[in-house]
Short mmCIF file of C-alpha atoms and ligand atoms in Angstrom, two decimals:
data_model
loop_
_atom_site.label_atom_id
_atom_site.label_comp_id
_atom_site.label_asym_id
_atom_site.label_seq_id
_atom_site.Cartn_x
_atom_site.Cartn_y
_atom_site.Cartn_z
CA UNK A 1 -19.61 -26.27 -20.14
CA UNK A 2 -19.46 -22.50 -20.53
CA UNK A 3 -15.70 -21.26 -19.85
CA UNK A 4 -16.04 -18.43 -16.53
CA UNK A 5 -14.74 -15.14 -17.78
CA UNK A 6 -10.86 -14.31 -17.12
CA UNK A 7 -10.26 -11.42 -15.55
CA UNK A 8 -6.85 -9.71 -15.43
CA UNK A 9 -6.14 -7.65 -12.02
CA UNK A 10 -2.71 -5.76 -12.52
CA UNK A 11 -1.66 -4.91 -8.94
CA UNK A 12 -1.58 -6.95 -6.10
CA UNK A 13 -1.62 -4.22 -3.39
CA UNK A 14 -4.42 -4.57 -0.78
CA UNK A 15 -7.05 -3.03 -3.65
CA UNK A 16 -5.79 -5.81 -6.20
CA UNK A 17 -6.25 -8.34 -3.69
CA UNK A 18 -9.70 -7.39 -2.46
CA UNK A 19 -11.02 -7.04 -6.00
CA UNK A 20 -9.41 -10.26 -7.29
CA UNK A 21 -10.53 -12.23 -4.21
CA UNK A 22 -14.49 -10.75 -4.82
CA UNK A 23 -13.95 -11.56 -8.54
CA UNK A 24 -13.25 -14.95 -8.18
CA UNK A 25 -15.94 -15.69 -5.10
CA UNK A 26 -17.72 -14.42 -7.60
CA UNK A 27 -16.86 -17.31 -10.21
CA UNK A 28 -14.78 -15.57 -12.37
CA UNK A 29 -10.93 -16.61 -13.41
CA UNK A 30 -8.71 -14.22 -12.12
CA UNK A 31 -4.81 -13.62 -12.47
CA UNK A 32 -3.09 -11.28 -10.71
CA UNK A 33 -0.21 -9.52 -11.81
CA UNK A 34 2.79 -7.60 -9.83
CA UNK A 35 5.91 -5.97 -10.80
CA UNK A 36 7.22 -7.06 -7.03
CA UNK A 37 8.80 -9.86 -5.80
CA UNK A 38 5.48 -10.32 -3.19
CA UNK A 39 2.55 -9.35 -2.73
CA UNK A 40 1.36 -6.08 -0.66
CA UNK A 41 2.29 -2.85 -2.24
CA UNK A 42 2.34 -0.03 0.21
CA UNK A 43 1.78 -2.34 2.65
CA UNK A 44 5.15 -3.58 2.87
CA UNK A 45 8.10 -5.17 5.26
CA UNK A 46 11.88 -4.71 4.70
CA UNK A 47 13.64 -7.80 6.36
CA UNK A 48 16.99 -8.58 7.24
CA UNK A 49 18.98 -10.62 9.60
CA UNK A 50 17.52 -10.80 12.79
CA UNK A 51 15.69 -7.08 11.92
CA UNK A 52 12.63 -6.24 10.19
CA UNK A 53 10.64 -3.01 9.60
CA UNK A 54 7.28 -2.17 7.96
CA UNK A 55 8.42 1.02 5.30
CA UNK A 56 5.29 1.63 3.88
CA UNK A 57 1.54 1.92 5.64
CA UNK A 58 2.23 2.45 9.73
CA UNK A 59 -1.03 0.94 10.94
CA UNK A 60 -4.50 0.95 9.43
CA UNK A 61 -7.92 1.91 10.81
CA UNK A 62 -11.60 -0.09 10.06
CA UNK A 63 -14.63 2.15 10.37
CA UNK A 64 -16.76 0.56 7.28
CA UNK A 65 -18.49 -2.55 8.82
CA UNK A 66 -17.39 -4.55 5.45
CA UNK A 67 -13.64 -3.90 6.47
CA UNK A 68 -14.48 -4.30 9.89
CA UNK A 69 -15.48 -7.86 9.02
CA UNK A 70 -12.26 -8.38 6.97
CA UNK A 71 -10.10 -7.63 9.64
CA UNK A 72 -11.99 -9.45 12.25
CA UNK A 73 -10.89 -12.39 9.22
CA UNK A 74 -7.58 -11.70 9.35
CA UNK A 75 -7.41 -11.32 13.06
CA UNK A 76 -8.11 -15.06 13.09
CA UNK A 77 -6.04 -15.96 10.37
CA UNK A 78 -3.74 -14.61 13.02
CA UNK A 79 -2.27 -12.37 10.11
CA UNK A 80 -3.85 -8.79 11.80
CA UNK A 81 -3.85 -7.55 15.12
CA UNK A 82 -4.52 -4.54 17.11
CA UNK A 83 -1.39 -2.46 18.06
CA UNK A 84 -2.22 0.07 21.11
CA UNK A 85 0.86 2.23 20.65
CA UNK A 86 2.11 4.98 23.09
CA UNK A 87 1.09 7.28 21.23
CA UNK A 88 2.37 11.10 21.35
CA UNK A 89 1.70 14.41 18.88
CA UNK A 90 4.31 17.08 19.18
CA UNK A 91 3.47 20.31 17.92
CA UNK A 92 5.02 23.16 15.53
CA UNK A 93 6.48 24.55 18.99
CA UNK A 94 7.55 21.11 20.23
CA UNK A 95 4.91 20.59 22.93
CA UNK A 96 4.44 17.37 23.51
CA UNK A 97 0.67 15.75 23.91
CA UNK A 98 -0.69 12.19 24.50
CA UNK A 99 -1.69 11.10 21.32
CA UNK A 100 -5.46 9.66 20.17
CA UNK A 101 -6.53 6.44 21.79
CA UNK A 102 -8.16 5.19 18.31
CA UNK A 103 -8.37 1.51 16.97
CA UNK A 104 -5.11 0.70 15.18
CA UNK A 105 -4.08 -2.27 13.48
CA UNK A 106 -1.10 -3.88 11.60
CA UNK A 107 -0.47 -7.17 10.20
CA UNK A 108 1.24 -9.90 11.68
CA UNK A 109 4.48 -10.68 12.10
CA UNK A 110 4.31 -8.24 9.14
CA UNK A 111 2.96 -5.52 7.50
CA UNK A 112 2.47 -7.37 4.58
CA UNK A 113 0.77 -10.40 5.87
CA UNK A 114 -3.09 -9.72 5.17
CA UNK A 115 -2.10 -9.41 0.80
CA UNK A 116 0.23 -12.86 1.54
CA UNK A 117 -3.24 -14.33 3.02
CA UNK A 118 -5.24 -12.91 0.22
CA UNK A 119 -3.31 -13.65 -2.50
CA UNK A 120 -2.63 -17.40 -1.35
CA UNK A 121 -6.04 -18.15 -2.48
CA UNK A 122 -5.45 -16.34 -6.23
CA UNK A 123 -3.31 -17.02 -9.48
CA UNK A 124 -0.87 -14.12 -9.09
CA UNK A 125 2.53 -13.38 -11.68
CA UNK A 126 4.74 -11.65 -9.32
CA UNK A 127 7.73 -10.17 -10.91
CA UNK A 128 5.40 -9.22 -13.83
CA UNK A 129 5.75 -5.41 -15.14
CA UNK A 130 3.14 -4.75 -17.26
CA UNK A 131 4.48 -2.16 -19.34
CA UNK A 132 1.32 -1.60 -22.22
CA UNK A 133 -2.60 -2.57 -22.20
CA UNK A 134 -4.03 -3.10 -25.58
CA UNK A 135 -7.86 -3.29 -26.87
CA UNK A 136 -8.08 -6.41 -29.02
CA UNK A 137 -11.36 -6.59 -30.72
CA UNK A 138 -13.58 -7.53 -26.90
CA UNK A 139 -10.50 -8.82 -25.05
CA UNK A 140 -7.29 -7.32 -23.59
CA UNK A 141 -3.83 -8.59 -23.35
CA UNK A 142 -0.63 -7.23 -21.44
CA UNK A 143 2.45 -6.14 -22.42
CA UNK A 144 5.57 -6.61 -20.72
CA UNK A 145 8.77 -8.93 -20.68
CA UNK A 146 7.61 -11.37 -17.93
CA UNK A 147 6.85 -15.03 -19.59
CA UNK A 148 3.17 -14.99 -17.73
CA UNK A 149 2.10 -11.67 -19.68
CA UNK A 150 2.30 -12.74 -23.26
CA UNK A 151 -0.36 -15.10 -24.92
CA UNK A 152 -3.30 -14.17 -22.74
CA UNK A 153 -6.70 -12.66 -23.63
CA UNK A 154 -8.95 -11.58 -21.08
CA UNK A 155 -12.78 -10.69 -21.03
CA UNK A 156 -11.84 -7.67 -18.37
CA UNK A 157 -9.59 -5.49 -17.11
CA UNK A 158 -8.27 -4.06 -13.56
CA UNK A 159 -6.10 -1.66 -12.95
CA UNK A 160 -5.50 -1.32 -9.26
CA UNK A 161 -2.09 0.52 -9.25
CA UNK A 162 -1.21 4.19 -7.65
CA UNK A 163 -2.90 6.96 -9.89
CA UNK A 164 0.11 8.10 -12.04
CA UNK A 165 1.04 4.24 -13.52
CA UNK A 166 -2.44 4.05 -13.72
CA UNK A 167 -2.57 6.72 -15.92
CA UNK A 168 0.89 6.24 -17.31
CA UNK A 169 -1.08 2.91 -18.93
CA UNK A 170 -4.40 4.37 -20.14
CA UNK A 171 -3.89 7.25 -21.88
CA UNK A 172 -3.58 6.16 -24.79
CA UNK A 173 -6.49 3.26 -24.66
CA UNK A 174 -8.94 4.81 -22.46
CA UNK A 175 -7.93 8.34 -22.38
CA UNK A 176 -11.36 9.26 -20.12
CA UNK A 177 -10.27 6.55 -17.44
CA UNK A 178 -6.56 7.89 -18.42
CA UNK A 179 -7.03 11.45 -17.28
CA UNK A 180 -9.48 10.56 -14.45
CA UNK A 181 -5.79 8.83 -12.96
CA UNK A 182 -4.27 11.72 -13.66
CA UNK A 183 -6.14 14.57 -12.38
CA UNK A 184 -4.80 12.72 -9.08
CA UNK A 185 -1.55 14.02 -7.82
CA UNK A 186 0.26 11.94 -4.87
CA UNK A 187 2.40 13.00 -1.93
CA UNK A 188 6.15 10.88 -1.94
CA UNK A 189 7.70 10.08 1.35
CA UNK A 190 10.97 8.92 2.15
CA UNK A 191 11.43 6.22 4.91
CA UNK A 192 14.32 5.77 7.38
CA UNK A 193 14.47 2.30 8.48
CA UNK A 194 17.01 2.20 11.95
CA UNK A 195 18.37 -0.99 13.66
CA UNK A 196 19.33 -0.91 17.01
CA UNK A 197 20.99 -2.96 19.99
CA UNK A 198 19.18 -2.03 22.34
CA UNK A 199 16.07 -0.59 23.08
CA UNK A 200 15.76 3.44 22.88
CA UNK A 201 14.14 5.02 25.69
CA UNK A 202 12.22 7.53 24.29
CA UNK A 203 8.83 7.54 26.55
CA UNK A 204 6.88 6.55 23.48
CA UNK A 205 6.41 3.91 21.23
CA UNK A 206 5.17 6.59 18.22
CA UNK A 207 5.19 9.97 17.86
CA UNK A 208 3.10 12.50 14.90
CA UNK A 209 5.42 15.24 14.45
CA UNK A 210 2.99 18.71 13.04
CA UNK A 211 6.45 20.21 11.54
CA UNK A 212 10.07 19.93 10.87
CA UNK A 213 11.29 17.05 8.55
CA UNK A 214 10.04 14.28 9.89
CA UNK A 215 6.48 13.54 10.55
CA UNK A 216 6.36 10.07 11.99
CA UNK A 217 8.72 8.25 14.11
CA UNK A 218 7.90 4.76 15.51
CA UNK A 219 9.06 1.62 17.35
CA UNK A 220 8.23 -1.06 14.82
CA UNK A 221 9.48 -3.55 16.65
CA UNK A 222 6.86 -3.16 19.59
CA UNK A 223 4.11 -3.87 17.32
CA UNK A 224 2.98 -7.25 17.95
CA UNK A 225 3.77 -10.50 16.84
CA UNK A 226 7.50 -9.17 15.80
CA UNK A 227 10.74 -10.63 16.39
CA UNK A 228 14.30 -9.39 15.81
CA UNK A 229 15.88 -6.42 17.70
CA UNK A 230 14.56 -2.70 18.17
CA UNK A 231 13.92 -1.67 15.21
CA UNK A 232 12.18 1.99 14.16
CA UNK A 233 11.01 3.94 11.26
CA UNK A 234 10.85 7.09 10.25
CA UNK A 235 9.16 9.20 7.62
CA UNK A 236 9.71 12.58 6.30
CA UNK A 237 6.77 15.04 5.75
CA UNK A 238 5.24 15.23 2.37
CA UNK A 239 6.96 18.62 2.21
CA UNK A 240 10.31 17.64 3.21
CA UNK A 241 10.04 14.16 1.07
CA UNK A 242 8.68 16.67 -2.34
CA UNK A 243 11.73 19.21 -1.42
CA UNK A 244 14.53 16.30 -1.19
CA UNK A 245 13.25 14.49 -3.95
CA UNK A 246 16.40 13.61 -5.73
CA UNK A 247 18.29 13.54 -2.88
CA UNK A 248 20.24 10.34 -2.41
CA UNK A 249 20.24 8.03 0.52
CA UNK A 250 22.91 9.36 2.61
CA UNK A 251 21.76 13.10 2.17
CA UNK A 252 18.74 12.03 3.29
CA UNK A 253 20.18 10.07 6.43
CA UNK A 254 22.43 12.77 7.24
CA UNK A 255 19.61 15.08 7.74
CA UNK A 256 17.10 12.80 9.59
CA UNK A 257 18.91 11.07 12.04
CA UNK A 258 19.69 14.89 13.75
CA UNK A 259 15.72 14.95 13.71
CA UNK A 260 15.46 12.00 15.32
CA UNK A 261 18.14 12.71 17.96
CA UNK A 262 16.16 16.07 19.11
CA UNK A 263 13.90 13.60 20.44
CA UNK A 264 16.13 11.54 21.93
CA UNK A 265 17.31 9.07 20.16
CA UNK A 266 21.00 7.17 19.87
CA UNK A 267 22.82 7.01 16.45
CA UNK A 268 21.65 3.52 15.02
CA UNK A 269 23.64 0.44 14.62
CA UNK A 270 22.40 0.37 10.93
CA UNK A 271 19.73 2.10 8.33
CA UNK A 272 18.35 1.48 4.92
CA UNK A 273 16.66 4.54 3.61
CA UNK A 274 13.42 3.81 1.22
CA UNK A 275 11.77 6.28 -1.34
CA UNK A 276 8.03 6.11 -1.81
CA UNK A 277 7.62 7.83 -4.87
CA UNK A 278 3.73 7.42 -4.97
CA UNK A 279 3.04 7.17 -0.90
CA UNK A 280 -0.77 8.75 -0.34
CA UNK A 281 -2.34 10.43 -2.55
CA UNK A 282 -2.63 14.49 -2.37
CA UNK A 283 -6.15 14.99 -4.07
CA UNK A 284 -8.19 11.98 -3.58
CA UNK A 285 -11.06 11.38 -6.40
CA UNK A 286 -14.42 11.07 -4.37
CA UNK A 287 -15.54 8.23 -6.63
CA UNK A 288 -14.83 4.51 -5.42
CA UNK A 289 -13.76 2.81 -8.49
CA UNK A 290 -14.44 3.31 -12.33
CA UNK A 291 -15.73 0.92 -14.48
CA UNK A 292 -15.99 1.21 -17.94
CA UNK A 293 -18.66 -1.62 -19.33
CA UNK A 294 -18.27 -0.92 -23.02
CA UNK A 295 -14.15 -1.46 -23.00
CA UNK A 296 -14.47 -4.15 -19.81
CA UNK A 297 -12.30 -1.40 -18.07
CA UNK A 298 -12.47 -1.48 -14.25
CA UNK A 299 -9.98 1.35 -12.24
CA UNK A 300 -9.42 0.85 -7.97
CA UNK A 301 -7.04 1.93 -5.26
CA UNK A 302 -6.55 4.61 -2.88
CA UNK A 303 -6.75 7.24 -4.92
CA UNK A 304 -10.47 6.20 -5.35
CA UNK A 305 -12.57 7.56 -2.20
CA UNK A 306 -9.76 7.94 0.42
CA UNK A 307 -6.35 7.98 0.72
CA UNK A 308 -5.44 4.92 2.82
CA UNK A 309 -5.68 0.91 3.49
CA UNK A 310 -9.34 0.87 4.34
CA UNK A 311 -10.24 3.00 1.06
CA UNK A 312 -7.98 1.14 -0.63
CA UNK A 313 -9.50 -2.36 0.35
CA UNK A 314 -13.22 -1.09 -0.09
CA UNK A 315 -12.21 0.13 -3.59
CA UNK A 316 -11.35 -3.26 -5.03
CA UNK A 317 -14.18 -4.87 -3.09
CA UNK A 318 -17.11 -2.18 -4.97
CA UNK A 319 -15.43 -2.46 -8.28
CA UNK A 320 -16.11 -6.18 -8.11
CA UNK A 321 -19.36 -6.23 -7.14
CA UNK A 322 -19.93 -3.44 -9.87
CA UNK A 323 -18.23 -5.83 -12.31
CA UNK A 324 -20.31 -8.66 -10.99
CA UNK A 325 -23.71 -7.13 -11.53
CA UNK A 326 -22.78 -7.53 -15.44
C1 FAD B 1 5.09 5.76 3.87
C2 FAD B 1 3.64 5.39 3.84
C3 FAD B 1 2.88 5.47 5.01
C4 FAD B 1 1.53 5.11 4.99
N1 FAD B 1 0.82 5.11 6.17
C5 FAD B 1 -0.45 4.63 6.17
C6 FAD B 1 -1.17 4.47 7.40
O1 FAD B 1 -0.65 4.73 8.47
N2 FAD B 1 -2.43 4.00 7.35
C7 FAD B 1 -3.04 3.63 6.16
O2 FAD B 1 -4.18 3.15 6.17
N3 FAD B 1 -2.38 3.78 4.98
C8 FAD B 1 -1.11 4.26 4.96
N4 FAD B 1 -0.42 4.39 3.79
C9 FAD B 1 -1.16 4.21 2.53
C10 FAD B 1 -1.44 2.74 2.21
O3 FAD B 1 -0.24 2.02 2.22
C11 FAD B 1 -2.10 2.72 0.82
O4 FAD B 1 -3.26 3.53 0.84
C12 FAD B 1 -2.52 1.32 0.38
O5 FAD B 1 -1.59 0.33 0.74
C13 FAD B 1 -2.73 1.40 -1.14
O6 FAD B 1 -3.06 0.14 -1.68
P1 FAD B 1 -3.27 -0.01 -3.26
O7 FAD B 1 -3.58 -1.43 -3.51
O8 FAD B 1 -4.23 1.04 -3.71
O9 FAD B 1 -1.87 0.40 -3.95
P2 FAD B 1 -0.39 -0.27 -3.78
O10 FAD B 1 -0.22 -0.86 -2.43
O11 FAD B 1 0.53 0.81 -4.21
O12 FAD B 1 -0.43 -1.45 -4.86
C14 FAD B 1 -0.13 -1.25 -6.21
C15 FAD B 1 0.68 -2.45 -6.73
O13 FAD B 1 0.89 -2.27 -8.13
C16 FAD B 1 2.18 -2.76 -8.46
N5 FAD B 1 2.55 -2.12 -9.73
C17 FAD B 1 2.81 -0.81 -9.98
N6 FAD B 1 3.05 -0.61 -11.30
C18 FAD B 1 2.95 -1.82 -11.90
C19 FAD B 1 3.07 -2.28 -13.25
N7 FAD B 1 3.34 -1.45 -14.25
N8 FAD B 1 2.92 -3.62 -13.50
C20 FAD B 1 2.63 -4.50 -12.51
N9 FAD B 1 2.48 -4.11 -11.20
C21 FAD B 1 2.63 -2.80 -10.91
C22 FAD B 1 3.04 -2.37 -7.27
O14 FAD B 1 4.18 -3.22 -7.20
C23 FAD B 1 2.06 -2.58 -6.10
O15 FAD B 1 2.20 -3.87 -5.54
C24 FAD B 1 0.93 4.71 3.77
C25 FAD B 1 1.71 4.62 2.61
C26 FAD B 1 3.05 4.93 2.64
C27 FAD B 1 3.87 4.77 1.40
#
């Protein structure tokens, strides 16, 4: 019996996940690996007791019919669902507008449930950093201190992280693919998640602010299929996030929460404050994916044809068919 080839995916965002699950539908081995405790990435819930709060992607839109299809999956699954938000933009001089009626979705109960479904199905190492890739002879092993890294070869390689570890990895092994990564810069964001007693009667469920600090503020908690108490989450601007950097936590608090009130809102009960280093990326490469056939050297994400959870997804699911046509 001939062996299937074994495929290493390191990442197990939603691009990860999409290009592992084609890879092995395919008939290839595939193991996933993931510095995280779970699965998900950007597309991420913070929980605590009685509270959670998705910190990373807000919502995410399905134009391509592919994706379309996928969600329509994960609707089922019952891990997706539509959120119709009340929805509201507020300009640079504060006027306040009804915001876009378009097609939204989140996962269910969670942000991160659609990469829990996906990656139920696949071999993934969570907990694993991958710190080096090496070229041996026509295979590739990972470097890193978890257990699951060492000892494996594989006949191909994924990289499905944000551009900069991408690049942070393959500069030295594939320095084309290397500096493709890192000709992509990406925008950081810091997240304010709030807890509340009671509801906050603001008039809208989410708001798109065009200036000031913050440039989001939402209910999470009336997105559906969640439970706790009121929760909401902000994010700063790209801007803001770039300028306050290095701030920590309770700077950033300090100055957020007064945002927040302009529009209405009571001091919280609690917050946990989250910086996304790597959140979208600034200067999107209009390629899909790379693959390299001579080094088995396959690159996905967002980064790769759009900045966001339906780019992201399509990436990993064109770099496997790409791989597949081998
Ligand atoms: C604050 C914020 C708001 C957003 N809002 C939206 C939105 O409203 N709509 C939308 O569609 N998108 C939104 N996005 C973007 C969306 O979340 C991303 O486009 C998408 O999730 C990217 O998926 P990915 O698989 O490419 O990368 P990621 O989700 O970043 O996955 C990369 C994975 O690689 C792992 N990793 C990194 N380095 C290593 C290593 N060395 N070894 C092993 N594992 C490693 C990470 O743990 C992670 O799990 C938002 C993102 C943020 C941060």
């Amino acid at each position: 019996m001939i062996e299937p080839l074994h495929i290493a995916v390191v990442g197990a965002g939603i691009a990860g996940l999409s290009c592992a699950t084609a890879l092995q539908h395919a008939g290839y081995r595939v193991s996933v690996f993931d510095k995280s405790r779970g699965p998900g990435g950007r597309m991420s819930t913070r929980r605590g007791d009685s509270w959670q709060c998705d910190h990373g992607a807000r919502f995410f839109t399905a134009d391509d019919p592919g994706f379309r299809a996928e969600v329509a999956r994960w609707e089922r699954a019952g891990v997706a669902a539509p959120w119709y938000p009340e929805l509201r933009q507020i300009d640079a001089a504060g006027r306040v507008t009804r915001g876009d009626a378009a097609e939204r979705f989140v996962g269910t109960p969670g942000m991160s449930a659609p990469a829990r479904m996906l990656a139920s199905s696949l071999a993934l190492y969570s907990g694993q950093t991958v710190s080096a890739v090496q070229r041996d002879g026509t295979s590739w092993r990972l470097l890193g201190q978890g257990e699951a890294l060492s000892g494996c070869r594989f006949d191909a390689l994924v990289i499905a992280l944000p551009a900069p570890q991408a690049a942070q990895l393959l500069h030295a092994v594939a320095p084309r693919q290397g500096a493709l990564a890192a000709s992509v810069t990406m925008a950081p964001c810091w997240a304010l998640m709030l807890q509340y007693a009671q509801p906050q009667a603001l008039g809208f469920d989410a708001a798109q602010l065009a200036a000031g600090a913050l440039c989001w503020a939402a209910r999470d908690s009336a997105k559906p299929g969640r439970s706790g108490s009121e929760s909401w989450v902000l994010h700063a601007s790209a801007a803001w996030s770039t300028a306050h950097i290095d701030a920590d936590p309770v700077t950033v608090a300090a100055q957020l929460l007064p945002a927040f009130a302009e529009l209405g809102a009571a001091a919280p009960v609690q917050w946990q404050a989250h910086r996304w280093l790597y959140a979208t990326p600034a200067t999107p490469r209009a390629e899909v994916f790379d693959w390299d056939p001579k080094l088995a050297l396959g690159l996905c994400g967002d980064w790769l044809g759009g900045v966001n959870v339906e780019a992201a997804w399509l990436s990993g699911r064109r770099l496997a068919h790409e791989i597949s046509l081998r």
